[in-house]
């Protein structure tokens, strides 16, 4: 069972990428150097020529994006109540206040109508997530931002390679952040990227990721603010270059496997399946809602039963506003019913490029069988 255990995510690294890592290790240049520059250029090329700066994580990129926008104490930032907690943590870390908004049950994306109602005179930015790689409606998002003079920071951690009506996520918009964590659609082991347009903002992002250091034409060092230390290594960038080369292929495989799930998963009582989107969906996650009110098992027991059949299942995510740190801001149960329901009922089934279509079938059979055997 352990041998053919199917995790919910697994990165694919080809031998060319591994060889490039070994070559980097032998090159004598391990920290940020030529390969980081090459990765930033390659990502820029992939994203229509926009400026790209890499970071040690998407979390770092998001935090720096907020700082680049000048967001801090006294400011509010609109965030979805359903996301990975990093989406809200970064707002607190710069001293601003996250203002949660509910998400749509089918798309899991920010409800833009409710987002507009949440705008106040203190709102400075909106920080939506392209959940699971399903792009948010960019036209409505940017129209809303324009009406209220807000910056937009897209948390595109799930969405490298996704596109909205033919426009690649990151190739348009304001500030866009990607994650290259091993579970994401491409990896640098740990890493992330910030995409933007303004060279002055890019220079500020560079300072914030490396000690606040500026260098003049003679190479003399000056420091005008205390930056952090978020620069990617060349070893990580070598992984990223190999991954970016295969990204379109990876995402095609993800779409094919997600479509198979959508075709095969008809349970009674029914799962609430994710919105199928179109070919612009990057399918970072395949997450469905369990019909728990009609089962005599808990989600924990469902996950355990899948595990016993050799199948890994994840939870993406608990609703953020119910964590203790966010309850301390005054949030409570009942505030965001969709995010809370997703947080209670969601499970993530295995989805990664190296799994086969018969792996998908095996997962579907197991999930449907567990539901059939445990209906009320
Ligand atoms: C993974 C993830 C992040 C954080 O990415 P890291 O690169 O691990 O910092 C942020 N937001 C969302 C929605 C994520 O899934």
PDB file of N, CA, C and O in Angstrom, residues 169-233:
ATOM      1  N   UNK A 169      -3.027  35.069 -16.410  1.00  0.00           N
ATOM      2  CA  UNK A 169      -2.971  35.688 -15.084  1.00  0.00           C
ATOM      3  C   UNK A 169      -1.525  36.143 -14.847  1.00  0.00           C
ATOM      4  O   UNK A 169      -0.585  35.354 -15.007  1.00  0.00           O
ATOM      5  N   UNK A 170      -1.351  37.407 -14.476  1.00  0.00           N
ATOM      6  CA  UNK A 170      -0.011  37.970 -14.293  1.00  0.00           C
ATOM      7  C   UNK A 170       0.434  38.797 -15.483  1.00  0.00           C
ATOM      8  O   UNK A 170       1.302  39.651 -15.341  1.00  0.00           O
ATOM      9  N   UNK A 171      -0.154  38.542 -16.656  1.00  0.00           N
ATOM     10  CA  UNK A 171       0.259  39.315 -17.842  1.00  0.00           C
ATOM     11  C   UNK A 171      -0.491  40.640 -17.908  1.00  0.00           C
ATOM     12  O   UNK A 171      -0.143  41.522 -18.689  1.00  0.00           O
ATOM     13  N   UNK A 172      -1.544  40.760 -17.113  1.00  0.00           N
ATOM     14  CA  UNK A 172      -2.316  42.007 -17.013  1.00  0.00           C
ATOM     15  C   UNK A 172      -2.550  42.278 -15.534  1.00  0.00           C
ATOM     16  O   UNK A 172      -2.297  41.414 -14.695  1.00  0.00           O
ATOM     17  N   UNK A 173      -3.025  43.479 -15.230  1.00  0.00           N
ATOM     18  CA  UNK A 173      -3.408  43.764 -13.851  1.00  0.00           C
ATOM     19  C   UNK A 173      -2.401  44.643 -13.140  1.00  0.00           C
ATOM     20  O   UNK A 173      -1.501  45.211 -13.747  1.00  0.00           O
ATOM     21  N   UNK A 174      -2.576  44.727 -11.818  1.00  0.00           N
ATOM     22  CA  UNK A 174      -1.746  45.604 -10.999  1.00  0.00           C
ATOM     23  C   UNK A 174      -0.591  44.761 -10.454  1.00  0.00           C
ATOM     24  O   UNK A 174       0.315  44.375 -11.203  1.00  0.00           O
ATOM     25  N   UNK A 175      -0.606  44.425  -9.176  1.00  0.00           N
ATOM     26  CA  UNK A 175       0.451  43.579  -8.611  1.00  0.00           C
ATOM     27  C   UNK A 175      -0.061  42.147  -8.536  1.00  0.00           C
ATOM     28  O   UNK A 175      -1.177  41.907  -8.076  1.00  0.00           O
ATOM     29  N   UNK A 176       0.749  41.204  -9.002  1.00  0.00           N
ATOM     30  CA  UNK A 176       0.321  39.802  -9.027  1.00  0.00           C
ATOM     31  C   UNK A 176       1.417  38.943  -8.391  1.00  0.00           C
ATOM     32  O   UNK A 176       2.599  39.090  -8.729  1.00  0.00           O
ATOM     33  N   UNK A 177       1.021  38.074  -7.449  1.00  0.00           N
ATOM     34  CA  UNK A 177       1.991  37.237  -6.726  1.00  0.00           C
ATOM     35  C   UNK A 177       1.763  35.766  -7.012  1.00  0.00           C
ATOM     36  O   UNK A 177       0.633  35.265  -6.919  1.00  0.00           O
ATOM     37  N   UNK A 178       2.837  35.056  -7.313  1.00  0.00           N
ATOM     38  CA  UNK A 178       2.789  33.614  -7.558  1.00  0.00           C
ATOM     39  C   UNK A 178       3.573  32.881  -6.481  1.00  0.00           C
ATOM     40  O   UNK A 178       4.513  33.434  -5.901  1.00  0.00           O
ATOM     41  N   UNK A 179       3.195  31.621  -6.232  1.00  0.00           N
ATOM     42  CA  UNK A 179       3.931  30.764  -5.304  1.00  0.00           C
ATOM     43  C   UNK A 179       4.584  29.615  -6.066  1.00  0.00           C
ATOM     44  O   UNK A 179       3.970  29.030  -6.969  1.00  0.00           O
ATOM     45  N   UNK A 180       5.815  29.306  -5.654  1.00  0.00           N
ATOM     46  CA  UNK A 180       6.522  28.153  -6.232  1.00  0.00           C
ATOM     47  C   UNK A 180       6.821  27.112  -5.158  1.00  0.00           C
ATOM     48  O   UNK A 180       7.840  26.422  -5.205  1.00  0.00           O
ATOM     49  N   UNK A 181       5.923  27.008  -4.177  1.00  0.00           N
ATOM     50  CA  UNK A 181       5.991  25.925  -3.180  1.00  0.00           C
ATOM     51  C   UNK A 181       5.845  24.578  -3.916  1.00  0.00           C
ATOM     52  O   UNK A 181       5.191  24.513  -4.956  1.00  0.00           O
ATOM     53  N   UNK A 182       6.429  23.507  -3.383  1.00  0.00           N
ATOM     54  CA  UNK A 182       6.394  22.215  -4.092  1.00  0.00           C
ATOM     55  C   UNK A 182       4.998  21.704  -4.456  1.00  0.00           C
ATOM     56  O   UNK A 182       4.849  20.929  -5.404  1.00  0.00           O
ATOM     57  N   UNK A 183       3.966  22.104  -3.713  1.00  0.00           N
ATOM     58  CA  UNK A 183       2.609  21.645  -4.058  1.00  0.00           C
ATOM     59  C   UNK A 183       1.980  22.452  -5.179  1.00  0.00           C
ATOM     60  O   UNK A 183       0.947  22.055  -5.704  1.00  0.00           O
ATOM     61  N   UNK A 184       2.559  23.571  -5.551  1.00  0.00           N
ATOM     62  CA  UNK A 184       1.929  24.448  -6.543  1.00  0.00           C
ATOM     63  C   UNK A 184       2.226  23.956  -7.963  1.00  0.00           C
ATOM     64  O   UNK A 184       2.929  22.975  -8.149  1.00  0.00           O
ATOM     65  N   UNK A 185       1.696  24.664  -8.969  1.00  0.00           N
ATOM     66  CA  UNK A 185       1.776  24.130 -10.340  1.00  0.00           C
ATOM     67  C   UNK A 185       3.188  24.107 -10.906  1.00  0.00           C
ATOM     68  O   UNK A 185       3.479  23.346 -11.820  1.00  0.00           O
ATOM     69  N   UNK A 186       4.061  24.967 -10.403  1.00  0.00           N
ATOM     70  CA  UNK A 186       5.502  24.836 -10.663  1.00  0.00           C
ATOM     71  C   UNK A 186       6.232  25.203  -9.381  1.00  0.00           C
ATOM     72  O   UNK A 186       5.704  25.946  -8.545  1.00  0.00           O
ATOM     73  N   UNK A 187       7.441  24.671  -9.211  1.00  0.00           N
ATOM     74  CA  UNK A 187       8.131  24.877  -7.942  1.00  0.00           C
ATOM     75  C   UNK A 187       9.559  25.362  -8.121  1.00  0.00           C
ATOM     76  O   UNK A 187      10.191  25.127  -9.167  1.00  0.00           O
ATOM     77  N   UNK A 188      10.033  26.101  -7.096  1.00  0.00           N
ATOM     78  CA  UNK A 188      11.466  26.368  -6.930  1.00  0.00           C
ATOM     79  C   UNK A 188      11.888  25.806  -5.549  1.00  0.00           C
ATOM     80  O   UNK A 188      12.799  26.337  -4.928  1.00  0.00           O
ATOM     81  N   UNK A 189      11.186  24.798  -5.074  1.00  0.00           N
ATOM     82  CA  UNK A 189      11.261  24.216  -3.725  1.00  0.00           C
ATOM     83  C   UNK A 189      10.475  25.139  -2.789  1.00  0.00           C
ATOM     84  O   UNK A 189       9.348  24.825  -2.450  1.00  0.00           O
ATOM     85  N   UNK A 190      11.059  26.236  -2.336  1.00  0.00           N
ATOM     86  CA  UNK A 190      10.291  27.344  -1.774  1.00  0.00           C
ATOM     87  C   UNK A 190      10.557  28.521  -2.699  1.00  0.00           C
ATOM     88  O   UNK A 190      11.659  28.662  -3.227  1.00  0.00           O
ATOM     89  N   UNK A 191       9.583  29.384  -2.880  1.00  0.00           N
ATOM     90  CA  UNK A 191       9.816  30.544  -3.723  1.00  0.00           C
ATOM     91  C   UNK A 191       8.521  31.189  -4.158  1.00  0.00           C
ATOM     92  O   UNK A 191       7.436  30.630  -3.967  1.00  0.00           O
ATOM     93  N   UNK A 192       8.668  32.376  -4.719  1.00  0.00           N
ATOM     94  CA  UNK A 192       7.502  33.096  -5.212  1.00  0.00           C
ATOM     95  C   UNK A 192       7.946  34.213  -6.125  1.00  0.00           C
ATOM     96  O   UNK A 192       9.148  34.439  -6.307  1.00  0.00           O
ATOM     97  N   UNK A 193       6.982  34.903  -6.710  1.00  0.00           N
ATOM     98  CA  UNK A 193       7.309  35.999  -7.619  1.00  0.00           C
ATOM     99  C   UNK A 193       6.277  37.095  -7.494  1.00  0.00           C
ATOM    100  O   UNK A 193       5.114  36.837  -7.171  1.00  0.00           O
ATOM    101  N   UNK A 194       6.736  38.306  -7.754  1.00  0.00           N
ATOM    102  CA  UNK A 194       5.879  39.490  -7.788  1.00  0.00           C
ATOM    103  C   UNK A 194       5.978  40.077  -9.189  1.00  0.00           C
ATOM    104  O   UNK A 194       7.081  40.289  -9.695  1.00  0.00           O
ATOM    105  N   UNK A 195       4.826  40.329  -9.805  1.00  0.00           N
ATOM    106  CA  UNK A 195       4.769  40.904 -11.146  1.00  0.00           C
ATOM    107  C   UNK A 195       4.205  42.317 -11.024  1.00  0.00           C
ATOM    108  O   UNK A 195       3.205  42.519 -10.320  1.00  0.00           O
ATOM    109  N   UNK A 196       4.842  43.257 -11.699  1.00  0.00           N
ATOM    110  CA  UNK A 196       4.393  44.650 -11.616  1.00  0.00           C
ATOM    111  C   UNK A 196       4.878  45.414 -12.842  1.00  0.00           C
ATOM    112  O   UNK A 196       5.560  44.832 -13.704  1.00  0.00           O
ATOM    113  N   UNK A 197       4.512  46.696 -12.931  1.00  0.00           N
ATOM    114  CA  UNK A 197       4.838  47.477 -14.125  1.00  0.00           C
ATOM    115  C   UNK A 197       5.789  48.639 -13.883  1.00  0.00           C
ATOM    116  O   UNK A 197       6.535  49.014 -14.774  1.00  0.00           O
ATOM    117  N   UNK A 198       5.717  49.236 -12.681  1.00  0.00           N
ATOM    118  CA  UNK A 198       6.413  50.492 -12.432  1.00  0.00           C
ATOM    119  C   UNK A 198       7.862  50.217 -12.001  1.00  0.00           C
ATOM    120  O   UNK A 198       8.096  49.580 -10.977  1.00  0.00           O
ATOM    121  N   UNK A 199       8.851  50.708 -12.776  1.00  0.00           N
ATOM    122  CA  UNK A 199      10.266  50.446 -12.430  1.00  0.00           C
ATOM    123  C   UNK A 199      10.634  50.964 -11.038  1.00  0.00           C
ATOM    124  O   UNK A 199      11.465  50.351 -10.360  1.00  0.00           O
ATOM    125  N   UNK A 200      10.025  52.068 -10.593  1.00  0.00           N
ATOM    126  CA  UNK A 200      10.330  52.575  -9.245  1.00  0.00           C
ATOM    127  C   UNK A 200       9.801  51.617  -8.178  1.00  0.00           C
ATOM    128  O   UNK A 200      10.447  51.387  -7.160  1.00  0.00           O
ATOM    129  N   UNK A 201       8.603  51.079  -8.427  1.00  0.00           N
ATOM    130  CA  UNK A 201       8.062  50.096  -7.478  1.00  0.00           C
ATOM    131  C   UNK A 201       8.898  48.816  -7.496  1.00  0.00           C
ATOM    132  O   UNK A 201       9.106  48.183  -6.460  1.00  0.00           O
ATOM    133  N   UNK A 202       9.404  48.449  -8.669  1.00  0.00           N
ATOM    134  CA  UNK A 202      10.261  47.254  -8.755  1.00  0.00           C
ATOM    135  C   UNK A 202      11.554  47.480  -7.971  1.00  0.00           C
ATOM    136  O   UNK A 202      12.027  46.583  -7.255  1.00  0.00           O
ATOM    137  N   UNK A 203      12.100  48.692  -8.077  1.00  0.00           N
ATOM    138  CA  UNK A 203      13.333  49.012  -7.338  1.00  0.00           C
ATOM    139  C   UNK A 203      13.075  48.940  -5.832  1.00  0.00           C
ATOM    140  O   UNK A 203      13.891  48.444  -5.057  1.00  0.00           O
ATOM    141  N   UNK A 204      11.899  49.440  -5.430  1.00  0.00           N
ATOM    142  CA  UNK A 204      11.536  49.381  -3.999  1.00  0.00           C
ATOM    143  C   UNK A 204      11.398  47.917  -3.559  1.00  0.00           C
ATOM    144  O   UNK A 204      11.869  47.529  -2.479  1.00  0.00           O
ATOM    145  N   UNK A 205      10.768  47.093  -4.401  1.00  0.00           N
ATOM    146  CA  UNK A 205      10.598  45.666  -4.068  1.00  0.00           C
ATOM    147  C   UNK A 205      11.966  44.998  -3.928  1.00  0.00           C
ATOM    148  O   UNK A 205      12.171  44.164  -3.038  1.00  0.00           O
ATOM    149  N   UNK A 206      12.914  45.388  -4.799  1.00  0.00           N
ATOM    150  CA  UNK A 206      14.269  44.823  -4.693  1.00  0.00           C
ATOM    151  C   UNK A 206      14.932  45.206  -3.379  1.00  0.00           C
ATOM    152  O   UNK A 206      15.588  44.387  -2.744  1.00  0.00           O
ATOM    153  N   UNK A 207      14.751  46.476  -2.977  1.00  0.00           N
ATOM    154  CA  UNK A 207      15.330  46.901  -1.690  1.00  0.00           C
ATOM    155  C   UNK A 207      14.691  46.145  -0.540  1.00  0.00           C
ATOM    156  O   UNK A 207      15.366  45.698   0.372  1.00  0.00           O
ATOM    157  N   UNK A 208      13.346  46.012  -0.595  1.00  0.00           N
ATOM    158  CA  UNK A 208      12.651  45.367   0.517  1.00  0.00           C
ATOM    159  C   UNK A 208      13.003  43.884   0.630  1.00  0.00           C
ATOM    160  O   UNK A 208      12.911  43.306   1.699  1.00  0.00           O
ATOM    161  N   UNK A 209      13.422  43.283  -0.487  1.00  0.00           N
ATOM    162  CA  UNK A 209      13.767  41.857  -0.401  1.00  0.00           C
ATOM    163  C   UNK A 209      15.231  41.653  -0.005  1.00  0.00           C
ATOM    164  O   UNK A 209      15.661  40.539   0.236  1.00  0.00           O
ATOM    165  N   UNK A 210      16.026  42.737   0.037  1.00  0.00           N
ATOM    166  CA  UNK A 210      17.448  42.561   0.324  1.00  0.00           C
ATOM    167  C   UNK A 210      17.992  43.705   1.167  1.00  0.00           C
ATOM    168  O   UNK A 210      18.700  44.576   0.686  1.00  0.00           O
ATOM    169  N   UNK A 211      17.609  43.712   2.451  1.00  0.00           N
ATOM    170  CA  UNK A 211      18.225  44.577   3.468  1.00  0.00           C
ATOM    171  C   UNK A 211      18.012  46.076   3.265  1.00  0.00           C
ATOM    172  O   UNK A 211      18.627  46.876   3.964  1.00  0.00           O
ATOM    173  N   UNK A 212      17.211  46.467   2.286  1.00  0.00           N
ATOM    174  CA  UNK A 212      17.034  47.900   2.019  1.00  0.00           C
ATOM    175  C   UNK A 212      18.194  48.521   1.262  1.00  0.00           C
ATOM    176  O   UNK A 212      18.281  49.748   1.155  1.00  0.00           O
ATOM    177  N   UNK A 213      19.054  47.670   0.718  1.00  0.00           N
ATOM    178  CA  UNK A 213      20.289  48.189   0.095  1.00  0.00           C
ATOM    179  C   UNK A 213      20.051  48.715  -1.324  1.00  0.00           C
ATOM    180  O   UNK A 213      19.415  48.064  -2.148  1.00  0.00           O
ATOM    181  N   UNK A 214      20.564  49.908  -1.563  1.00  0.00           N
ATOM    182  CA  UNK A 214      20.616  50.532  -2.887  1.00  0.00           C
ATOM    183  C   UNK A 214      22.083  50.682  -3.250  1.00  0.00           C
ATOM    184  O   UNK A 214      22.898  50.927  -2.371  1.00  0.00           O
ATOM    185  N   UNK A 215      22.412  50.587  -4.540  1.00  0.00           N
ATOM    186  CA  UNK A 215      23.808  50.832  -4.926  1.00  0.00           C
ATOM    187  C   UNK A 215      23.847  51.917  -5.986  1.00  0.00           C
ATOM    188  O   UNK A 215      23.031  51.926  -6.901  1.00  0.00           O
ATOM    189  N   UNK A 216      24.789  52.836  -5.840  1.00  0.00           N
ATOM    190  CA  UNK A 216      24.904  53.885  -6.856  1.00  0.00           C
ATOM    191  C   UNK A 216      25.786  53.385  -8.004  1.00  0.00           C
ATOM    192  O   UNK A 216      26.225  52.232  -8.005  1.00  0.00           O
ATOM    193  N   UNK A 217      26.045  54.277  -8.981  1.00  0.00           N
ATOM    194  CA  UNK A 217      26.766  53.866 -10.188  1.00  0.00           C
ATOM    195  C   UNK A 217      28.154  53.314  -9.865  1.00  0.00           C
ATOM    196  O   UNK A 217      28.674  52.452 -10.562  1.00  0.00           O
ATOM    197  N   UNK A 218      28.762  53.823  -8.774  1.00  0.00           N
ATOM    198  CA  UNK A 218      30.099  53.331  -8.373  1.00  0.00           C
ATOM    199  C   UNK A 218      30.013  52.044  -7.563  1.00  0.00           C
ATOM    200  O   UNK A 218      31.037  51.507  -7.149  1.00  0.00           O
ATOM    201  N   UNK A 219      28.789  51.598  -7.291  1.00  0.00           N
ATOM    202  CA  UNK A 219      28.641  50.390  -6.486  1.00  0.00           C
ATOM    203  C   UNK A 219      28.652  50.667  -4.996  1.00  0.00           C
ATOM    204  O   UNK A 219      28.675  49.744  -4.182  1.00  0.00           O
ATOM    205  N   UNK A 220      28.630  51.958  -4.620  1.00  0.00           N
ATOM    206  CA  UNK A 220      28.591  52.296  -3.194  1.00  0.00           C
ATOM    207  C   UNK A 220      27.207  51.993  -2.644  1.00  0.00           C
ATOM    208  O   UNK A 220      26.198  52.236  -3.297  1.00  0.00           O
ATOM    209  N   UNK A 221      27.203  51.511  -1.398  1.00  0.00           N
ATOM    210  CA  UNK A 221      25.962  51.058  -0.795  1.00  0.00           C
ATOM    211  C   UNK A 221      25.297  52.177   0.009  1.00  0.00           C
ATOM    212  O   UNK A 221      25.958  52.938   0.685  1.00  0.00           O
ATOM    213  N   UNK A 222      23.967  52.273  -0.127  1.00  0.00           N
ATOM    214  CA  UNK A 222      23.185  53.220   0.667  1.00  0.00           C
ATOM    215  C   UNK A 222      21.952  52.486   1.184  1.00  0.00           C
ATOM    216  O   UNK A 222      21.445  51.573   0.515  1.00  0.00           O
ATOM    217  N   UNK A 223      21.510  52.855   2.377  1.00  0.00           N
ATOM    218  CA  UNK A 223      20.308  52.233   2.957  1.00  0.00           C
ATOM    219  C   UNK A 223      19.359  53.332   3.410  1.00  0.00           C
ATOM    220  O   UNK A 223      19.729  54.142   4.251  1.00  0.00           O
ATOM    221  N   UNK A 224      18.150  53.364   2.836  1.00  0.00           N
ATOM    222  CA  UNK A 224      17.188  54.386   3.240  1.00  0.00           C
ATOM    223  C   UNK A 224      16.034  53.793   4.045  1.00  0.00           C
ATOM    224  O   UNK A 224      15.269  54.525   4.650  1.00  0.00           O
ATOM    225  N   UNK A 225      15.887  52.485   4.034  1.00  0.00           N
ATOM    226  CA  UNK A 225      14.876  51.835   4.879  1.00  0.00           C
ATOM    227  C   UNK A 225      15.352  50.414   5.178  1.00  0.00           C
ATOM    228  O   UNK A 225      16.194  49.870   4.462  1.00  0.00           O
ATOM    229  N   UNK A 226      14.799  49.840   6.274  1.00  0.00           N
ATOM    230  CA  UNK A 226      15.234  48.505   6.685  1.00  0.00           C
ATOM    231  C   UNK A 226      14.476  47.457   5.890  1.00  0.00           C
ATOM    232  O   UNK A 226      13.290  47.233   6.110  1.00  0.00           O
ATOM    233  N   UNK A 227      15.154  46.832   4.939  1.00  0.00           N
ATOM    234  CA  UNK A 227      14.513  45.779   4.153  1.00  0.00           C
ATOM    235  C   UNK A 227      14.596  44.447   4.870  1.00  0.00           C
ATOM    236  O   UNK A 227      15.239  44.330   5.922  1.00  0.00           O
ATOM    237  N   UNK A 228      13.953  43.443   4.296  1.00  0.00           N
ATOM    238  CA  UNK A 228      14.044  42.076   4.806  1.00  0.00           C
ATOM    239  C   UNK A 228      15.086  41.304   4.019  1.00  0.00           C
ATOM    240  O   UNK A 228      15.962  41.899   3.374  1.00  0.00           O
ATOM    241  N   UNK A 229      14.984  39.980   4.037  1.00  0.00           N
ATOM    242  CA  UNK A 229      15.948  39.116   3.340  1.00  0.00           C
ATOM    243  C   UNK A 229      15.155  37.999   2.690  1.00  0.00           C
ATOM    244  O   UNK A 229      14.899  36.966   3.284  1.00  0.00           O
ATOM    245  N   UNK A 230      14.695  38.265   1.477  1.00  0.00           N
ATOM    246  CA  UNK A 230      13.743  37.369   0.816  1.00  0.00           C
ATOM    247  C   UNK A 230      14.216  36.960  -0.582  1.00  0.00           C
ATOM    248  O   UNK A 230      13.396  36.675  -1.440  1.00  0.00           O
ATOM    249  N   UNK A 231      15.544  37.026  -0.830  1.00  0.00           N
ATOM    250  CA  UNK A 231      16.002  36.734  -2.200  1.00  0.00           C
ATOM    251  C   UNK A 231      16.147  35.237  -2.447  1.00  0.00           C
ATOM    252  O   UNK A 231      16.590  34.489  -1.592  1.00  0.00           O
ATOM    253  N   UNK A 232      15.767  34.830  -3.654  1.00  0.00           N
ATOM    254  CA  UNK A 232      15.829  33.425  -4.069  1.00  0.00           C
ATOM    255  C   UNK A 232      17.283  33.023  -4.320  1.00  0.00           C
ATOM    256  O   UNK A 232      18.112  33.857  -4.674  1.00  0.00           O
ATOM    257  N   UNK A 233      17.593  31.742  -4.174  1.00  0.00           N
ATOM    258  CA  UNK A 233      18.941  31.255  -4.495  1.00  0.00           C
ATOM    259  C   UNK A 233      19.016  30.819  -5.962  1.00  0.00           C
ATOM    260  O   UNK A 233      18.000  30.490  -6.579  1.00  0.00           O
TER     261      UNK A 233
END
